[in-house]
Amino acid sequence: LCYVAPDFEAEVAQGCGLRASAECAAYREWVLPDYQERMTGHVRELEVSEAGYLRRTRDGEADDGEQALKLESERFGIPELLFRPQDCGMRQAGIPEVIMQSVSRCDPALQGLLYSNIVLTGGSAQFPGIVERIVAELRPMVPDHLHVGVTLADEPGMHAWKGAAEWAATQEFQSKRVVTKSE
């Protein structure tokens, strides 16, 4: 339901408000589970008016007793904090700046290789549009002669766990890193 906007301000201008066309509108209604008949939530299908706008459900209008969250700018505003944490008062750099800081501290001979092999992992890496946005923000900061390559890990939410599990199964880990109960 959430996604990373290519351009936050443009997304607010185009996708929010009652006059956003149905094809551009960020507005969605997330129906909550009732845990009696529905164990999972879902997006409510909204009608499109003849003028091409979404018909929003008014409070009390849905006669099926469903409870729904009405989401608009929240869909892309929450992931925006990964790029602009200062918007919520955090004095930190966003993902592209952190990548730049990390790579710049490495041997200059390796920097090109590192910029071309950025792998995103973790739950937030699953937001649609995150790869494209990181590439778009990194490209102007990286020297022109270097390639920027950003990929999404297979199963990003499980990637770190799988890597740790593989390492824990190695002989090196078993012999040098494990403390047994008897020790």
Coordinates of N, CA and C in Angstrom, one line a residue:
L1 N 0.8 -1.2 0.0 CA 0.0 0.0 0.0 C 0.9 1.3 0.0
C2 N 2.0 1.2 0.8 CA 2.9 2.3 0.8 C 3.8 2.2 -0.4
Y3 N 4.4 3.3 -0.8 CA 5.4 3.4 -1.9 C 6.3 4.6 -1.8
V4 N 7.4 4.5 -2.5 CA 8.3 5.6 -2.5 C 8.0 6.5 -3.7
A5 N 7.7 7.7 -3.5 CA 7.4 8.7 -4.6 C 8.7 9.1 -5.3
P6 N 8.7 9.1 -6.7 CA 9.9 9.6 -7.4 C 10.2 11.1 -7.0
D7 N 9.2 11.9 -6.8 CA 9.3 13.3 -6.4 C 8.2 13.6 -5.4
F8 N 8.6 13.8 -4.1 CA 7.6 13.9 -3.1 C 6.6 15.1 -3.3
E9 N 7.2 16.3 -3.6 CA 6.4 17.5 -3.8 C 5.4 17.3 -5.0
A10 N 5.9 16.7 -6.1 CA 5.0 16.5 -7.3 C 3.9 15.5 -6.9
E11 N 4.2 14.5 -6.1 CA 3.2 13.5 -5.8 C 2.1 14.1 -4.9
V12 N 2.5 15.0 -4.0 CA 1.5 15.7 -3.2 C 0.6 16.6 -4.1
A13 N 1.3 17.3 -5.1 CA 0.5 18.2 -5.9 C -0.4 17.4 -6.9
Q14 N 0.0 16.3 -7.4 CA -0.8 15.6 -8.4 C -1.7 14.5 -7.8
G15 N -1.2 13.9 -6.7 CA -2.0 12.7 -6.2 C -2.9 12.9 -5.0
C16 N -2.8 14.1 -4.5 CA -3.6 14.4 -3.2 C -4.7 15.4 -3.5
G17 N -5.8 15.2 -2.7 CA -6.9 16.1 -2.8 C -8.1 15.6 -3.6
L18 N -9.2 16.2 -3.5 CA -10.4 15.7 -4.2 C -10.3 15.9 -5.7
R19 N -9.5 16.7 -6.2 CA -9.4 16.9 -7.6 C -8.3 16.1 -8.3
A20 N -7.7 15.1 -7.6 CA -6.7 14.2 -8.2 C -7.5 13.2 -9.1
S21 N -7.0 13.1 -10.3 CA -7.7 12.1 -11.2 C -7.5 10.7 -10.6
A22 N -8.4 9.8 -11.0 CA -8.4 8.4 -10.4 C -7.1 7.7 -10.7
E23 N -6.5 8.0 -11.9 CA -5.3 7.3 -12.3 C -4.1 7.8 -11.5
C24 N -4.1 9.1 -11.0 CA -3.0 9.7 -10.3 C -3.3 9.7 -8.8
A25 N -4.5 9.4 -8.3 CA -4.8 9.6 -6.9 C -4.1 8.7 -6.0
A26 N -3.6 9.2 -4.9 CA -2.9 8.4 -3.9 C -3.9 7.8 -2.9
Y27 N -5.1 8.4 -2.9 CA -6.1 8.0 -2.0 C -6.5 6.5 -2.1
R28 N -6.5 5.8 -0.9 CA -7.0 4.4 -0.8 C -7.7 4.3 0.5
E29 N -8.5 3.3 0.6 CA -9.2 2.9 1.9 C -8.8 1.5 2.2
W30 N -8.1 1.4 3.4 CA -7.7 0.1 3.8 C -8.7 -0.5 4.8
V31 N -9.4 -1.5 4.5 CA -10.4 -2.1 5.3 C -9.7 -3.0 6.3
L32 N -10.0 -2.8 7.6 CA -9.3 -3.6 8.7 C -10.0 -4.9 8.8
P33 N -9.2 -5.9 9.3 CA -9.9 -7.2 9.5 C -10.8 -7.1 10.7
D34 N -11.8 -7.9 10.7 CA -12.7 -7.9 11.9 C -12.4 -9.2 12.8
Y35 N -11.6 -10.0 12.3 CA -11.1 -11.2 13.0 C -12.2 -12.2 13.4
Q36 N -13.4 -12.0 12.7 CA -14.5 -13.0 12.8 C -14.7 -13.6 11.4
E37 N -14.9 -12.8 10.5 CA -15.1 -13.3 9.1 C -13.9 -13.0 8.2
R38 N -13.2 -11.9 8.5 CA -12.0 -11.5 7.7 C -10.8 -11.4 8.6
M39 N -9.8 -12.2 8.3 CA -8.6 -12.3 9.1 C -7.5 -11.4 8.6
T40 N -7.6 -10.8 7.4 CA -6.7 -9.9 6.8 C -7.4 -8.7 6.3
G41 N -6.6 -7.6 6.2 CA -7.1 -6.4 5.6 C -7.1 -6.4 4.1
H42 N -7.7 -5.4 3.5 CA -7.7 -5.3 2.1 C -8.0 -3.9 1.7
V43 N -7.6 -3.6 0.4 CA -7.9 -2.3 -0.1 C -9.4 -2.3 -0.7
R44 N -10.2 -1.3 -0.3 CA -11.6 -1.3 -0.7 C -11.6 -0.7 -2.2
E45 N -12.3 -1.4 -3.0 CA -12.4 -1.0 -4.4 C -13.3 0.3 -4.4
L46 N -12.9 1.3 -5.0 CA -13.7 2.6 -5.1 C -14.2 2.8 -6.5
E47 N -15.3 3.4 -6.6 CA -15.9 3.7 -7.9 C -15.2 4.9 -8.5
V48 N -15.2 5.0 -9.8 CA -14.7 6.2 -10.4 C -15.8 7.0 -11.0
S49 N -15.9 8.2 -10.8 CA -17.0 9.1 -11.3 C -16.9 9.3 -12.8
E50 N -17.9 9.8 -13.4 CA -17.9 10.1 -14.8 C -16.8 11.1 -15.2
A51 N -16.5 12.0 -14.2 CA -15.5 13.0 -14.4 C -14.1 12.4 -14.2
G52 N -13.9 11.2 -13.8 CA -12.6 10.6 -13.6 C -12.0 10.7 -12.3
Y53 N -12.8 11.0 -11.3 CA -12.3 11.1 -9.9 C -12.8 9.9 -9.1
L54 N -12.0 9.5 -8.0 CA -12.4 8.4 -7.2 C -13.6 8.9 -6.3
R55 N -14.6 8.0 -6.1 CA -15.7 8.3 -5.2 C -15.3 7.8 -3.8
R56 N -15.0 8.7 -2.9 CA -14.5 8.4 -1.6 C -15.7 8.0 -0.7
T57 N -15.5 7.0 0.2 CA -16.5 6.6 1.1 C -16.6 7.6 2.2
R58 N -17.8 8.1 2.5 CA -18.0 9.1 3.6 C -18.2 8.3 4.9
D59 N -17.8 8.9 6.0 CA -18.0 8.3 7.3 C -19.5 7.8 7.4
G60 N -19.6 6.6 7.8 CA -21.0 6.0 8.0 C -21.7 5.6 6.7
E61 N -21.0 5.8 5.6 CA -21.6 5.5 4.3 C -21.6 4.0 4.0
A62 N -20.5 3.4 4.4 CA -20.4 1.9 4.1 C -21.4 1.2 5.0
D63 N -22.2 0.4 4.4 CA -23.3 -0.3 5.1 C -22.9 -1.7 5.5
D64 N -21.7 -2.1 5.3 CA -21.3 -3.4 5.6 C -20.6 -3.6 7.0
G65 N -20.5 -2.5 7.7 CA -19.9 -2.5 9.0 C -18.4 -2.5 9.1
E66 N -17.8 -2.4 7.9 CA -16.3 -2.4 7.8 C -15.7 -1.1 8.4
Q67 N -14.6 -1.3 9.1 CA -13.8 -0.2 9.6 C -12.7 0.0 8.6
A68 N -12.4 1.2 8.2 CA -11.4 1.5 7.2 C -10.6 2.7 7.6
L69 N -9.3 2.5 7.2 CA -8.4 3.7 7.4 C -8.3 4.4 6.0
K70 N -8.5 5.7 6.0 CA -8.4 6.5 4.8 C -7.0 7.0 4.7
L71 N -6.3 6.6 3.6 CA -4.9 7.0 3.4 C -4.7 7.7 2.2
E72 N -3.9 8.7 2.2 CA -3.6 9.5 1.0 C -2.1 9.8 1.0
S73 N -1.7 11.0 1.5 CA -0.3 11.3 1.5 C 0.5 10.4 2.4
E74 N -0.1 9.7 3.4 CA 0.5 8.8 4.3 C 1.2 7.7 3.5
R75 N 0.6 7.3 2.4 CA 1.1 6.2 1.6 C 2.5 6.4 1.1
F76 N 2.9 7.6 0.8 CA 4.2 7.9 0.3 C 5.0 8.8 1.3
G77 N 4.3 9.4 2.2 CA 4.9 10.3 3.2 C 5.7 9.6 4.2
I78 N 5.2 8.4 4.7 CA 6.0 7.6 5.7 C 7.3 7.1 5.1
P79 N 7.3 6.5 3.9 CA 8.6 6.1 3.3 C 9.5 7.2 3.0
E80 N 9.0 8.4 2.8 CA 9.8 9.6 2.5 C 10.8 9.9 3.7
L81 N 10.5 9.4 4.9 CA 11.3 9.7 6.0 C 12.7 8.9 5.8
L82 N 12.7 7.9 5.0 CA 14.0 7.2 4.7 C 14.9 8.1 4.0
F83 N 14.4 9.1 3.2 CA 15.2 10.0 2.4 C 15.3 11.3 3.1
R84 N 14.4 11.7 4.0 CA 14.4 13.0 4.7 C 14.0 12.8 6.1
P85 N 14.9 12.2 6.9 CA 14.5 12.0 8.3 C 14.4 13.3 9.1
Q86 N 14.9 14.3 8.6 CA 14.8 15.6 9.3 C 13.4 16.1 9.3
D87 N 12.5 15.6 8.4 CA 11.1 16.0 8.4 C 10.4 15.6 9.7
C88 N 10.9 14.6 10.4 CA 10.3 14.2 11.7 C 11.2 14.5 12.9
G89 N 12.1 15.4 12.7 CA 12.9 15.9 13.7 C 14.2 15.1 14.0
M90 N 14.5 14.1 13.2 CA 15.7 13.4 13.4 C 16.9 14.1 12.7
R91 N 18.0 14.2 13.4 CA 19.2 14.9 12.9 C 20.1 13.8 12.3
Q92 N 19.6 13.2 11.2 CA 20.4 12.2 10.5 C 20.3 12.4 9.0
A93 N 21.2 11.8 8.3 CA 21.2 11.8 6.8 C 20.2 10.7 6.3
G94 N 19.7 11.0 5.1 CA 18.9 10.0 4.4 C 19.7 8.9 3.8
I95 N 19.0 7.9 3.3 CA 19.7 6.7 2.7 C 20.8 7.1 1.6
P96 N 20.5 7.9 0.7 CA 21.5 8.3 -0.3 C 22.7 8.9 0.3
E97 N 22.5 9.8 1.2 CA 23.7 10.5 1.9 C 24.5 9.5 2.7
V98 N 23.8 8.6 3.3 CA 24.6 7.5 4.1 C 25.4 6.7 3.2
I99 N 24.8 6.3 2.1 CA 25.6 5.5 1.1 C 26.8 6.3 0.6
M100 N 26.6 7.6 0.3 CA 27.8 8.4 -0.1 C 28.9 8.5 1.0
Q101 N 28.4 8.7 2.3 CA 29.4 8.8 3.4 C 30.1 7.5 3.5
S102 N 29.4 6.3 3.4 CA 30.1 5.0 3.6 C 31.1 4.7 2.5
V103 N 30.7 5.0 1.3 CA 31.6 4.7 0.2 C 32.8 5.6 0.2
S104 N 32.6 6.9 0.5 CA 33.7 7.8 0.5 C 34.7 7.5 1.5
R105 N 34.4 6.7 2.5 CA 35.4 6.4 3.6 C 36.2 5.1 3.2
C106 N 35.9 4.6 2.0 CA 36.6 3.4 1.6 C 37.7 3.8 0.6
D107 N 38.6 2.9 0.3 CA 39.7 3.1 -0.6 C 39.2 3.6 -1.9
P108 N 39.7 4.7 -2.4 CA 39.2 5.2 -3.7 C 39.2 4.2 -4.9
A109 N 40.2 3.3 -4.8 CA 40.2 2.3 -5.9 C 39.0 1.4 -5.8
L110 N 38.3 1.2 -4.7 CA 37.2 0.4 -4.6 C 35.8 1.1 -4.7
Q111 N 35.8 2.4 -4.7 CA 34.6 3.2 -4.7 C 33.7 2.9 -5.9
G112 N 34.3 2.8 -7.1 CA 33.5 2.5 -8.3 C 32.8 1.2 -8.2
L113 N 33.5 0.2 -7.7 CA 32.9 -1.1 -7.5 C 31.8 -1.1 -6.5
L114 N 32.0 -0.4 -5.4 CA 30.9 -0.3 -4.4 C 29.7 0.5 -4.9
Y115 N 29.9 1.6 -5.7 CA 28.7 2.3 -6.2 C 28.0 1.4 -7.2
S116 N 28.6 0.6 -7.9 CA 27.9 -0.3 -8.9 C 27.3 -1.5 -8.3
N117 N 27.5 -1.8 -7.0 CA 27.0 -3.0 -6.4 C 26.3 -2.7 -5.1
I118 N 25.4 -1.8 -5.1 CA 24.6 -1.5 -3.9 C 23.4 -2.4 -3.8
V119 N 23.3 -3.2 -2.7 CA 22.2 -4.1 -2.6 C 21.3 -3.6 -1.4
L120 N 20.0 -3.5 -1.7 CA 19.0 -3.1 -0.6 C 18.4 -4.3 0.0
T121 N 18.4 -4.3 1.3 CA 17.8 -5.4 2.1 C 17.0 -4.9 3.2
G122 N 16.2 -5.7 3.8 CA 15.4 -5.3 5.0 C 14.0 -5.0 4.5
G123 N 13.1 -5.0 5.4 CA 11.6 -4.8 5.1 C 11.3 -3.5 4.3
S124 N 12.0 -2.4 4.6 CA 11.7 -1.2 3.9 C 12.2 -1.2 2.5
A125 N 13.1 -2.1 2.2 CA 13.5 -2.2 0.8 C 12.4 -2.7 -0.1
Q126 N 11.3 -3.2 0.4 CA 10.3 -3.8 -0.4 C 9.3 -2.7 -0.8
F127 N 9.4 -1.4 -0.4 CA 8.6 -0.4 -0.9 C 8.7 -0.2 -2.4
P128 N 7.7 -0.3 -3.2 CA 7.8 0.0 -4.6 C 8.4 1.4 -4.9
G129 N 9.3 1.4 -5.8 CA 9.9 2.7 -6.2 C 11.2 3.1 -5.5
I130 N 11.6 2.3 -4.5 CA 12.8 2.7 -3.7 C 14.1 2.6 -4.5
V131 N 14.2 1.6 -5.3 CA 15.4 1.4 -6.1 C 15.6 2.6 -7.0
E132 N 14.5 2.9 -7.7 CA 14.6 4.0 -8.7 C 14.9 5.4 -8.0
R133 N 14.3 5.6 -6.8 CA 14.5 6.8 -6.1 C 16.0 6.9 -5.6
I134 N 16.5 5.8 -5.1 CA 17.9 5.9 -4.6 C 18.8 6.1 -5.8
V135 N 18.6 5.5 -6.9 CA 19.5 5.7 -8.1 C 19.4 7.2 -8.5
A136 N 18.1 7.7 -8.5 CA 17.9 9.1 -9.0 C 18.6 10.1 -8.0
E137 N 18.6 9.8 -6.7 CA 19.3 10.7 -5.8 C 20.8 10.6 -5.7
L138 N 21.2 9.3 -6.0 CA 22.7 9.1 -5.9 C 23.4 9.6 -7.2
R139 N 22.8 9.5 -8.3 CA 23.4 9.8 -9.6 C 24.1 11.2 -9.6
P140 N 23.4 12.2 -9.1 CA 24.0 13.6 -9.2 C 25.2 13.7 -8.2
M141 N 25.3 12.8 -7.1 CA 26.3 12.9 -6.1 C 27.5 12.1 -6.5
V142 N 27.4 11.1 -7.3 CA 28.5 10.2 -7.6 C 29.2 10.8 -8.8
P143 N 30.6 10.7 -8.9 CA 31.3 11.2 -10.0 C 30.7 10.6 -11.3
D144 N 30.7 11.4 -12.4 CA 30.1 11.0 -13.7 C 30.6 9.7 -14.3
H145 N 31.9 9.5 -14.1 CA 32.6 8.3 -14.7 C 32.3 7.0 -14.0
L146 N 31.6 7.1 -12.9 CA 31.3 5.8 -12.1 C 29.8 5.4 -12.3
H147 N 29.6 4.1 -12.4 CA 28.3 3.6 -12.6 C 27.6 3.5 -11.3
V148 N 26.3 3.8 -11.2 CA 25.5 3.6 -10.0 C 24.6 2.4 -10.3
G149 N 24.8 1.3 -9.5 CA 23.9 0.1 -9.6 C 23.3 -0.2 -8.3
V150 N 22.0 -0.2 -8.3 CA 21.2 -0.5 -7.0 C 20.3 -1.7 -7.4
T151 N 20.4 -2.8 -6.6 CA 19.5 -3.9 -6.8 C 18.8 -4.3 -5.5
L152 N 17.8 -5.0 -5.6 CA 17.0 -5.5 -4.4 C 17.4 -6.9 -4.2
A153 N 17.7 -7.2 -2.9 CA 18.0 -8.6 -2.6 C 16.8 -9.5 -2.8
D154 N 17.1 -10.8 -3.1 CA 16.0 -11.7 -3.1 C 15.5 -11.8 -1.7
E155 N 14.2 -11.8 -1.5 CA 13.5 -11.8 -0.2 C 14.2 -10.8 0.7
P156 N 14.1 -9.5 0.5 CA 14.8 -8.5 1.3 C 14.5 -8.6 2.8
G157 N 13.3 -9.0 3.1 CA 13.0 -9.1 4.6 C 13.7 -10.2 5.3
M158 N 14.2 -11.2 4.6 CA 14.8 -12.4 5.2 C 16.3 -12.4 4.9
H159 N 16.8 -11.5 4.1 CA 18.2 -11.6 3.6 C 19.2 -11.6 4.7
A160 N 19.1 -10.7 5.6 CA 20.1 -10.6 6.7 C 20.0 -11.9 7.6
W161 N 18.8 -12.4 7.8 CA 18.7 -13.6 8.6 C 19.3 -14.8 7.9
K162 N 19.1 -14.9 6.6 CA 19.7 -16.0 5.9 C 21.2 -15.9 5.9
G163 N 21.7 -14.7 5.7 CA 23.2 -14.6 5.7 C 23.8 -15.0 7.1
A164 N 23.1 -14.6 8.2 CA 23.6 -14.9 9.5 C 23.4 -16.4 9.7
A165 N 22.4 -17.1 9.2 CA 22.2 -18.5 9.4 C 23.3 -19.3 8.6
E166 N 23.6 -18.8 7.4 CA 24.7 -19.5 6.7 C 26.0 -19.4 7.4
W167 N 26.3 -18.2 7.9 CA 27.6 -18.0 8.6 C 27.6 -18.8 9.9
A168 N 26.5 -18.9 10.6 CA 26.4 -19.7 11.9 C 26.7 -21.2 11.6
A169 N 26.4 -21.6 10.4 CA 26.6 -23.0 10.0 C 28.0 -23.4 9.6
T170 N 28.9 -22.4 9.5 CA 30.2 -22.6 9.0 C 31.1 -23.2 10.2
Q171 N 32.1 -23.9 9.8 CA 33.0 -24.5 10.7 C 33.7 -23.4 11.5
E172 N 34.1 -22.3 10.9 CA 34.8 -21.2 11.6 C 33.9 -20.7 12.7
F173 N 32.7 -20.5 12.4 CA 31.7 -20.0 13.5 C 31.6 -21.0 14.6
Q174 N 31.4 -22.2 14.2 CA 31.2 -23.3 15.2 C 32.5 -23.4 16.1
S175 N 33.7 -23.3 15.6 CA 34.9 -23.5 16.3 C 35.4 -22.3 17.1
K176 N 35.1 -21.1 16.6 CA 35.7 -19.9 17.2 C 34.7 -19.0 17.9
R177 N 33.4 -19.0 17.5 CA 32.5 -18.0 17.9 C 31.4 -18.5 18.9
V178 N 31.3 -19.8 19.1 CA 30.3 -20.4 19.9 C 30.8 -20.6 21.3
V179 N 30.0 -20.2 22.3 CA 30.3 -20.5 23.7 C 29.3 -21.6 24.1
T180 N 29.9 -22.8 24.5 CA 29.0 -23.9 24.9 C 28.5 -23.7 26.3
K181 N 27.6 -24.5 26.7 CA 27.0 -24.5 28.0 C 28.0 -24.9 29.1
S182 N 28.9 -25.8 28.7 CA 29.9 -26.3 29.7 C 31.0 -25.2 29.9
E183 N 31.3 -24.4 28.9 CA 32.3 -23.3 29.0 C 31.8 -22.2 29.9

